[in-house]
Amino acid sequence: MKVLSIVGARPQFVKAFPVSRALASEHEEVLVHTGQHYDEEMSDVFFEELGIPEPAHNLGIGSDGHVRQTARMMTGLAELVEQEDPDCVLVYGDTNSTLAGALVAVQTNRDLVHVEAGLRSGNRDMPEETNRILTDHVSDVLCAPTAEAVRNLEAEGLGDRVVNVGDVMYDAVLWAREKAVEHSDVLERNELVEGEFVLSTVHRASNTDDPDRLEAILEGLAAAEYPVVLPAHPRTKSRLREYDLWELATDYLHVVEPVGYLDFIRLLDGAERVATDSGGVQKEAFFLRTPCVTLREETEWVETVEAGGNVLVGADTDAIREALARDDWSYGEGSPYGDGDAASLVADSLNRL
Ligand code: UD1
Ligand code: UDP
């Protein structure tokens, strides 16, 4: 089968690499990069270190408002569908690149497969929530990562299209963990001691684009017992400057450029705690048994909270400080995210088309 896979943002490069490998034995994959993320450390570094082939096409869309960005992606993707004539389109997660790919697939009468289907935060103000709901409802095969995601899809009447494959990010971490310990010198480069630092990432628009929330988060992180390393997303860096919070951030935190995947997994594995508003990082922390303090009011990854390995604190300074100091973390029995073979189950799921 000829598969047109669409990626564009950092977490999608991580999700795509195990799947690309699994597809290689039986299918022909054409990888398309929308160009949503384009900085070297937000894009190229992943292709270099994850051993996935360069995308066959890069639309070079870049940053823009949601409407224009999505519309321009759709125009470019529609031309590629015509040119490549794939049997199906594969999209990942919940970004604007996901939605653009999904809409183009239905409007050009191609089968659509959604990897990481069925996630719901319940917060309709998040652009990602709209992207994932719309994508799920127009997909032909829904590859859900968890039993909870399957239940969400069943509740919306989509149960007959669902297959619970597990989480492809679990496959990715299993591949990366040993390699990261062996190859990454990120701890040494940043003079960090294993188990004696906090890792943080903040990029969610609801946090970065609200100066009060961003400041409250910085204050909470600054109160941590250990040094805090913050690989800053470009959006976060520019907002810190715009809101005159750059000095507060750099006086109290070790602000660095975003790092590559192996370096990030090494940091997460070696951290005493992680404080994040990322979706993917909450799960990776759970896989690596690093206690996670989530800088949001709700999460799609409810299993991590139910097991006791993740706590939701929003942008509340005191709650962040208290959660970072907690010692009672637990991870439950079994693996709610599958057995690390999600990518090959995604490849198998194409047989349902
Ligand atoms: C996007 C996704 C979000 C995902 C995140 C992963 C949407 C709606 N959001 O958010 O779900 O969690 O990616 O990181 O699709 N920028 C650069 N260089 C880059 C990329 C971005 O400077 O390589 C800056 C630009 O100023 C841009 C801003 O970051 O306007 C935001 O980028 P964008 O892709 O729109 O959203 P993210 O916050 O990255
Ligand atoms: N990540 C990375 N370097 C960084 C920060 C994150 O490689 O400096 C990886 C992380 O390991 C995870 C993915 O990027 O696999 C998460 O992306 P992000 O937090 O941007 O998006 P989200 O998961 O919230 O959509």
PDB file of N, CA and C in Angstrom, residues 49 176-190 259-267:
ATOM      1  N   GLU A  49      19.062  12.295  14.036  1.00  0.00           N
ATOM      2  CA  GLU A  49      19.404  11.296  15.056  1.00  0.00           C
ATOM      3  C   GLU A  49      18.456  10.104  15.104  1.00  0.00           C
ATOM      4  N   ALA A 176      15.125   4.557  22.691  1.00  0.00           N
ATOM      5  CA  ALA A 176      16.046   5.678  22.943  1.00  0.00           C
ATOM      6  C   ALA A 176      16.763   5.617  24.294  1.00  0.00           C
ATOM      7  N   ARG A 177      16.173   4.964  25.276  1.00  0.00           N
ATOM      8  CA  ARG A 177      16.698   5.113  26.633  1.00  0.00           C
ATOM      9  C   ARG A 177      18.161   4.672  26.763  1.00  0.00           C
ATOM     10  N   GLU A 178      18.436   3.438  26.311  1.00  0.00           N
ATOM     11  CA  GLU A 178      19.808   2.926  26.408  1.00  0.00           C
ATOM     12  C   GLU A 178      20.765   3.758  25.563  1.00  0.00           C
ATOM     13  N   LYS A 179      20.301   4.050  24.360  1.00  0.00           N
ATOM     14  CA  LYS A 179      21.119   4.852  23.435  1.00  0.00           C
ATOM     15  C   LYS A 179      21.472   6.196  24.049  1.00  0.00           C
ATOM     16  N   ALA A 180      20.507   6.790  24.739  1.00  0.00           N
ATOM     17  CA  ALA A 180      20.723   8.113  25.334  1.00  0.00           C
ATOM     18  C   ALA A 180      21.789   8.023  26.426  1.00  0.00           C
ATOM     19  N   VAL A 181      21.706   6.990  27.247  1.00  0.00           N
ATOM     20  CA  VAL A 181      22.697   6.840  28.324  1.00  0.00           C
ATOM     21  C   VAL A 181      24.085   6.686  27.700  1.00  0.00           C
ATOM     22  N   GLU A 182      24.152   5.922  26.617  1.00  0.00           N
ATOM     23  CA  GLU A 182      25.425   5.647  25.964  1.00  0.00           C
ATOM     24  C   GLU A 182      25.984   6.864  25.215  1.00  0.00           C
ATOM     25  N   HIS A 183      25.108   7.559  24.471  1.00  0.00           N
ATOM     26  CA  HIS A 183      25.605   8.556  23.515  1.00  0.00           C
ATOM     27  C   HIS A 183      25.461  10.013  23.941  1.00  0.00           C
ATOM     28  N   SER A 184      24.566  10.296  24.872  1.00  0.00           N
ATOM     29  CA  SER A 184      24.320  11.716  25.174  1.00  0.00           C
ATOM     30  C   SER A 184      25.240  12.207  26.288  1.00  0.00           C
ATOM     31  N   ASP A 185      25.835  13.377  26.065  1.00  0.00           N
ATOM     32  CA  ASP A 185      26.632  13.985  27.132  1.00  0.00           C
ATOM     33  C   ASP A 185      25.952  15.260  27.646  1.00  0.00           C
ATOM     34  N   VAL A 186      24.618  15.273  27.558  1.00  0.00           N
ATOM     35  CA  VAL A 186      23.884  16.496  27.912  1.00  0.00           C
ATOM     36  C   VAL A 186      24.032  16.850  29.399  1.00  0.00           C
ATOM     37  N   LEU A 187      24.167  15.844  30.255  1.00  0.00           N
ATOM     38  CA  LEU A 187      24.336  16.151  31.692  1.00  0.00           C
ATOM     39  C   LEU A 187      25.682  16.826  31.901  1.00  0.00           C
ATOM     40  N   GLU A 188      26.722  16.258  31.305  1.00  0.00           N
ATOM     41  CA  GLU A 188      28.073  16.806  31.443  1.00  0.00           C
ATOM     42  C   GLU A 188      28.138  18.213  30.852  1.00  0.00           C
ATOM     43  N   ARG A 189      27.570  18.385  29.658  1.00  0.00           N
ATOM     44  CA  ARG A 189      27.611  19.699  28.996  1.00  0.00           C
ATOM     45  C   ARG A 189      26.979  20.791  29.833  1.00  0.00           C
ATOM     46  N   ASN A 190      25.964  20.416  30.595  1.00  0.00           N
ATOM     47  CA  ASN A 190      25.235  21.414  31.377  1.00  0.00           C
ATOM     48  C   ASN A 190      25.561  21.348  32.870  1.00  0.00           C
ATOM     49  N   VAL A 259      16.568  20.801  22.985  1.00  0.00           N
ATOM     50  CA  VAL A 259      17.604  19.790  22.729  1.00  0.00           C
ATOM     51  C   VAL A 259      17.037  18.680  21.845  1.00  0.00           C
ATOM     52  N   GLY A 260      17.923  17.875  21.290  1.00  0.00           N
ATOM     53  CA  GLY A 260      17.497  16.738  20.463  1.00  0.00           C
ATOM     54  C   GLY A 260      16.828  15.661  21.319  1.00  0.00           C
ATOM     55  N   TYR A 261      16.261  14.672  20.654  1.00  0.00           N
ATOM     56  CA  TYR A 261      15.465  13.658  21.371  1.00  0.00           C
ATOM     57  C   TYR A 261      16.305  12.836  22.344  1.00  0.00           C
ATOM     58  N   LEU A 262      17.480  12.377  21.917  1.00  0.00           N
ATOM     59  CA  LEU A 262      18.292  11.551  22.816  1.00  0.00           C
ATOM     60  C   LEU A 262      18.736  12.362  24.036  1.00  0.00           C
ATOM     61  N   ASP A 263      19.134  13.601  23.809  1.00  0.00           N
ATOM     62  CA  ASP A 263      19.499  14.460  24.940  1.00  0.00           C
ATOM     63  C   ASP A 263      18.295  14.678  25.856  1.00  0.00           C
ATOM     64  N   PHE A 264      17.127  14.843  25.254  1.00  0.00           N
ATOM     65  CA  PHE A 264      15.948  15.109  26.088  1.00  0.00           C
ATOM     66  C   PHE A 264      15.601  13.883  26.936  1.00  0.00           C
ATOM     67  N   ILE A 265      15.668  12.710  26.314  1.00  0.00           N
ATOM     68  CA  ILE A 265      15.353  11.483  27.072  1.00  0.00           C
ATOM     69  C   ILE A 265      16.394  11.276  28.179  1.00  0.00           C
ATOM     70  N   ARG A 266      17.639  11.611  27.892  1.00  0.00           N
ATOM     71  CA  ARG A 266      18.694  11.509  28.928  1.00  0.00           C
ATOM     72  C   ARG A 266      18.389  12.461  30.095  1.00  0.00           C
ATOM     73  N   LEU A 267      17.990  13.698  29.757  1.00  0.00           N
ATOM     74  CA  LEU A 267      17.640  14.666  30.803  1.00  0.00           C
ATOM     75  C   LEU A 267      16.455  14.164  31.628  1.00  0.00           C
TER      76      LEU A 267
END
